[in-house]
Tab-separated table of C-alpha atoms and ligand atoms in Angstrom:
chain	number	residue	atom	x	y	z
A	1	MET	CA	40.958	13.520	10.136
A	2	GLU	CA	37.090	12.780	11.073
A	3	ARG	CA	35.282	13.568	13.301
A	4	LEU	CA	34.858	10.852	16.638
A	5	ASP	CA	31.032	10.736	16.511
A	6	LYS	CA	31.272	10.022	12.518
A	7	THR	CA	34.180	7.494	12.929
A	8	LEU	CA	32.152	5.396	15.483
A	9	SER	CA	28.510	6.047	13.476
A	10	LYS	CA	30.145	4.353	10.193
A	11	GLN	CA	32.295	1.766	11.723
A	12	LEU	CA	29.424	0.786	13.872
A	13	ASN	CA	26.595	1.344	11.988
A	14	ILE	CA	24.803	3.278	14.584
A	15	ALA	CA	23.349	6.978	14.219
A	16	ARG	CA	25.688	9.437	15.269
A	17	SER	CA	23.593	10.636	18.128
A	18	GLU	CA	24.177	6.797	19.131
A	19	ALA	CA	27.549	7.528	18.737
A	20	LYS	CA	27.828	10.620	20.957
A	21	ALA	CA	25.650	8.571	23.743
A	22	LEU	CA	28.131	6.578	23.721
A	23	ILE	CA	31.350	9.226	24.235
A	24	LYS	CA	29.145	10.644	27.161
A	25	LYS	CA	28.526	7.462	28.683
A	26	GLY	CA	32.336	7.258	28.893
A	27	SER	CA	32.484	4.023	26.753
A	28	VAL	CA	34.973	5.804	24.072
A	29	THR	CA	38.939	6.088	24.353
A	30	VAL	CA	41.094	7.412	21.872
A	31	ASN	CA	45.049	5.804	22.167
A	32	GLY	CA	43.719	4.808	25.599
A	33	ALA	CA	42.653	8.783	26.682
A	34	LEU	CA	38.836	8.981	27.570
A	35	ALA	CA	36.797	10.689	24.998
A	36	VAL	CA	34.602	13.355	25.800
A	37	SER	CA	33.242	14.993	22.614
A	38	GLY	CA	32.047	13.960	19.386
A	39	ASP	CA	33.627	16.793	17.343
A	40	MET	CA	36.858	15.343	18.815
A	41	LYS	CA	39.070	14.855	14.926
A	42	CYS	CA	40.685	11.390	14.970
A	43	ALA	CA	43.634	10.018	12.333
A	44	ASP	CA	43.288	6.788	10.280
A	45	SER	CA	46.371	5.476	13.047
A	46	ASP	CA	44.225	6.948	16.046
A	47	VAL	CA	43.352	3.661	18.034
A	48	ILE	CA	39.852	3.810	18.820
A	49	SER	CA	37.988	1.453	21.944
A	50	VAL	CA	34.451	1.092	22.914
A	51	ASP	CA	34.020	-0.474	26.554
A	52	GLY	CA	37.723	-1.923	26.100
A	53	LYS	CA	37.092	-2.975	22.900
A	54	LYS	CA	39.395	-1.635	20.032
A	55	ILE	CA	37.667	-0.865	16.594
A	56	THR	CA	38.617	-1.452	13.606
A	57	VAL	CA	39.210	1.837	11.339
A	58	ASN	CA	38.927	1.142	7.832
A	59	LYS	CA	38.415	4.446	6.214
A	60	TYR	CA	36.590	2.809	3.100
A	61	VAL	CA	35.613	-0.802	2.827
A	62	TYR	CA	34.998	-2.724	-1.102
A	63	ILE	CA	32.726	-5.577	-0.680
A	64	MET	CA	32.420	-8.603	-3.685
A	65	LEU	CA	28.820	-9.478	-4.093
A	66	ASN	CA	27.547	-11.974	-6.275
A	67	LYS	CA	24.164	-10.748	-7.144
A	68	PRO	CA	21.575	-13.097	-7.654
A	69	LYS	CA	18.319	-12.445	-10.428
A	70	GLY	CA	15.585	-10.309	-8.724
A	71	TYR	CA	17.511	-7.918	-6.756
A	72	ILE	CA	18.260	-4.478	-8.122
A	73	SER	CA	21.631	-2.747	-8.444
A	74	ALA	CA	20.368	0.521	-5.755
A	75	THR	CA	20.689	1.260	-2.446
A	76	GLU	CA	17.129	1.761	-1.871
A	77	ASP	CA	13.729	0.708	-3.357
A	78	LYS	CA	10.236	1.419	-1.954
A	79	ASN	CA	9.334	-1.796	-4.167
A	80	GLU	CA	11.921	-3.918	-5.256
A	81	LYS	CA	14.586	-5.945	-2.991
A	82	THR	CA	17.912	-4.310	-3.354
A	83	VAL	CA	21.511	-5.288	-3.522
A	84	LEU	CA	22.318	-3.635	-0.126
A	85	GLU	CA	20.023	-6.479	1.254
A	86	LEU	CA	21.733	-8.835	0.671
A	87	VAL	CA	25.113	-7.291	2.958
A	88	PRO	CA	25.354	-9.004	6.171
A	89	LYS	CA	24.651	-7.077	9.173
A	90	ASP	CA	28.356	-6.893	10.223
A	91	MET	CA	29.446	-5.594	7.069
A	92	GLN	CA	26.949	-2.819	6.728
A	93	ARG	CA	28.203	0.733	7.055
A	94	LYS	CA	26.900	4.082	6.490
A	95	GLY	CA	27.722	5.600	2.554
A	96	LEU	CA	27.712	1.974	1.054
A	97	PHE	CA	26.510	1.686	-2.439
A	98	PRO	CA	26.548	-0.545	-5.378
A	99	ALA	CA	29.731	0.556	-7.938
A	100	GLY	CA	27.870	0.187	-11.408
A	101	ARG	CA	24.470	-1.062	-11.994
A	102	LEU	CA	23.294	-4.848	-13.023
A	103	ASP	CA	20.060	-5.321	-14.601
A	104	ARG	CA	17.321	-7.324	-11.911
A	105	ASP	CA	17.963	-10.409	-13.636
A	106	THR	CA	21.175	-10.384	-14.525
A	107	THR	CA	23.234	-12.546	-12.329
A	108	GLY	CA	26.915	-12.132	-11.252
A	109	PHE	CA	29.882	-9.520	-9.597
A	110	VAL	CA	28.628	-6.791	-7.833
A	111	LEU	CA	31.220	-4.207	-6.165
A	112	ILE	CA	29.799	-2.629	-3.171
A	113	THR	CA	31.659	0.481	-1.340
A	114	ASP	CA	31.314	3.918	0.015
A	115	ASP	CA	34.578	5.249	-1.962
A	116	GLY	CA	33.240	7.455	-4.963
A	117	ASP	CA	36.460	8.414	-5.738
A	118	PHE	CA	37.236	4.396	-6.600
A	119	ALA	CA	33.821	3.941	-7.519
A	120	HIS	CA	34.326	6.896	-10.436
A	121	SER	CA	37.713	5.090	-11.379
A	122	ILE	CA	36.620	1.971	-12.197
A	123	LEU	CA	33.142	3.078	-13.832
A	124	SER	CA	34.713	5.683	-15.957
A	125	PRO	CA	35.694	4.503	-19.733
A	126	LYS	CA	38.760	6.767	-19.747
A	127	LYS	CA	40.139	4.154	-17.100
A	128	HIS	CA	39.951	1.358	-19.108
A	129	VAL	CA	38.298	-1.141	-16.153
A	130	ASP	CA	37.141	-3.989	-18.375
A	131	LYS	CA	34.141	-6.030	-17.105
A	132	THR	CA	33.782	-9.571	-18.469
A	133	TYR	CA	30.210	-11.147	-18.695
A	134	ILE	CA	29.215	-14.514	-20.004
A	135	ALA	CA	25.787	-14.428	-21.873
A	136	THR	CA	24.013	-17.580	-22.999
A	137	LEU	CA	22.375	-16.988	-26.220
A	138	ASP	CA	19.275	-18.045	-28.017
A	139	ARG	CA	20.738	-18.300	-31.191
A	140	PRO	CA	24.646	-18.653	-32.300
A	141	PHE	CA	26.616	-15.566	-33.318
A	142	THR	CA	28.389	-15.308	-36.394
A	143	GLU	CA	32.176	-13.880	-37.325
A	144	GLU	CA	30.100	-10.656	-38.546
A	145	VAL	CA	28.528	-10.347	-34.861
A	146	LYS	CA	31.930	-10.746	-33.740
A	147	SER	CA	33.656	-8.220	-36.268
A	148	ASP	CA	30.762	-5.378	-35.123
A	149	PHE	CA	31.608	-5.919	-31.358
A	150	GLU	CA	35.194	-5.727	-31.947
A	151	SER	CA	35.508	-2.315	-34.335
A	152	GLY	CA	33.274	-0.725	-31.433
A	153	MET	CA	29.873	-0.834	-33.039
A	154	GLU	CA	27.479	1.923	-33.590
A	155	LEU	CA	24.578	1.281	-31.438
A	156	GLY	CA	21.452	3.847	-30.441
A	157	GLY	CA	23.399	6.590	-32.790
A	158	LYS	CA	26.421	6.272	-30.538
A	159	LYS	CA	29.863	4.612	-31.220
A	160	LEU	CA	30.646	2.407	-29.081
A	161	GLN	CA	33.954	1.485	-27.364
A	162	LYS	CA	35.728	-1.636	-29.026
A	163	ALA	CA	34.703	-4.997	-27.336
A	164	GLU	CA	35.812	-8.560	-27.099
A	165	LEU	CA	33.727	-11.416	-28.373
A	166	ASP	CA	34.250	-14.922	-27.928
A	167	ALA	CA	32.976	-18.188	-27.608
A	168	VAL	CA	33.039	-20.023	-25.002
A	169	ASP	CA	31.446	-22.937	-26.201
A	170	GLY	CA	31.607	-25.046	-29.405
A	171	ASP	CA	28.190	-23.745	-30.526
A	172	PHE	CA	28.904	-20.227	-30.292
A	173	LYS	CA	25.412	-19.579	-27.912
A	174	THR	CA	27.482	-19.153	-24.642
A	175	ALA	CA	29.620	-15.903	-25.232
A	176	ARG	CA	32.234	-14.061	-23.235
A	177	VAL	CA	31.942	-10.381	-23.561
A	178	VAL	CA	34.223	-8.123	-22.361
A	179	LEU	CA	33.195	-4.687	-22.778
A	180	ARG	CA	34.725	-0.723	-21.123
A	181	GLU	CA	31.819	1.041	-20.706
A	182	GLY	CA	28.504	-0.014	-18.757
A	183	MET	CA	25.640	1.629	-21.220
A	184	TYR	CA	22.050	0.845	-20.116
A	185	HIS	CA	21.249	-2.662	-21.049
A	186	GLN	CA	24.419	-2.600	-23.192
A	187	VAL	CA	25.152	-6.428	-23.806
A	188	LYS	CA	21.649	-7.042	-24.577
A	189	ARG	CA	20.997	-3.982	-27.296
A	190	MET	CA	24.154	-5.189	-28.715
A	191	PHE	CA	23.162	-8.307	-29.204
A	192	LYS	CA	19.472	-7.327	-30.011
A	193	LYS	CA	21.018	-5.186	-32.520
A	194	HIS	CA	21.520	-8.775	-34.372
A	195	GLY	CA	18.607	-10.142	-33.854
A	196	ILE	CA	19.916	-12.150	-30.746
A	197	THR	CA	18.139	-12.241	-27.305
A	198	VAL	CA	20.628	-12.885	-24.137
A	199	VAL	CA	18.405	-15.718	-22.388
A	200	GLU	CA	21.068	-15.536	-19.208
A	201	LEU	CA	23.797	-12.690	-18.293
A	202	LYS	CA	26.425	-13.166	-15.152
A	203	ARG	CA	29.761	-10.499	-14.965
A	204	THR	CA	32.019	-12.588	-13.818
A	205	LYS	CA	35.166	-10.410	-13.637
A	206	ILE	CA	36.199	-6.584	-12.984
A	207	GLY	CA	38.878	-5.541	-14.466
A	208	SER	CA	41.398	-8.636	-13.093
A	209	LEU	CA	39.713	-9.302	-10.487
A	210	GLU	CA	37.536	-12.707	-11.142
A	211	LEU	CA	33.776	-13.057	-9.311
A	212	ASP	CA	35.467	-15.621	-6.269
A	213	LYS	CA	33.614	-19.325	-7.256
A	214	ALA	CA	33.564	-20.337	-3.424
A	215	LEU	CA	30.619	-17.226	-3.128
A	216	ALA	CA	27.151	-18.594	-3.801
A	217	GLU	CA	24.544	-16.804	-4.809
A	218	GLY	CA	23.546	-13.532	-2.642
A	219	GLU	CA	26.521	-14.252	-0.423
A	220	SER	CA	29.461	-11.489	-0.330
A	221	ARG	CA	33.007	-10.776	1.159
A	222	TYR	CA	35.637	-8.036	1.579
A	223	ILE	CA	37.466	-7.569	-1.210
A	224	THR	CA	41.319	-7.465	-0.135
A	225	GLU	CA	43.880	-4.711	-0.329
A	226	THR	CA	46.005	-6.895	-2.774
A	227	GLU	CA	42.984	-7.174	-4.714
A	228	LEU	CA	41.761	-4.065	-5.181
A	229	GLN	CA	45.234	-2.830	-6.220
A	230	ASN	CA	44.863	-5.311	-9.187
A	231	ILE	CA	41.613	-3.678	-10.199
A	232	ARG	CA	43.012	-0.088	-10.011
A	233	ASN	CA	46.343	-1.596	-11.772
A	234	SER	CA	43.976	-3.250	-14.840
B	301	URA	N1	24.696	-5.521	-19.949
B	301	URA	C1	23.385	-5.787	-19.792
B	301	URA	O1	22.560	-5.914	-20.924
B	301	URA	N2	22.834	-6.040	-18.839
B	301	URA	C2	23.348	-6.187	-17.111
B	301	URA	O2	23.034	-6.053	-16.160
B	301	URA	C3	24.964	-5.470	-17.512
B	301	URA	C4	25.246	-5.050	-18.992
């Protein structure tokens, strides 16, 4: 159950005071009856309409964004452009944040949501939700690098979880990396330990959910219920 003014404010992306004003004006009905107060509690199943138009009540939203370079994974910043600015206006709502961080120069799959528990569950190393990256390297990686990645490498005094490393091309300069945790600059630092620089980095998958190839850089779309289950069951 949630207060009506809070639900309206979230769903319509308006201030709580504007939601209250709509109710006062007589624009809002709940299950066909005129709503008189913002503090009325509504259930997910209640049908809320504004000026006769039904609004869809989604408790939480889950958005797949194809992040371009030049944006930081934050909700707001004084100096930098954030991934939240890329979410189209009609998909904006209060409480959205990126679940996990990509570096400013990393591209690809960012999941944006307002569901804190879900975000925690995909970020926690204990939950084993894999993140897959394609890394372009300045020099080929060797078998020795692969076995260090895959046995759980030591990095900065910490023992990492086992990762996967495979060549995508014949010359071992484009690699697919799968991680189960998300330490700061992790992929870059793992290669750096072996004297290799990551020139380009793109996240292509979270769990078993692949970044939609139809999304151009900067574009986003909602993640469907089925896709969400795929991530949850990853
Ligand atoms: N590892 C990195 O080094 N950078 C990212 O953005 C994500 C993973």
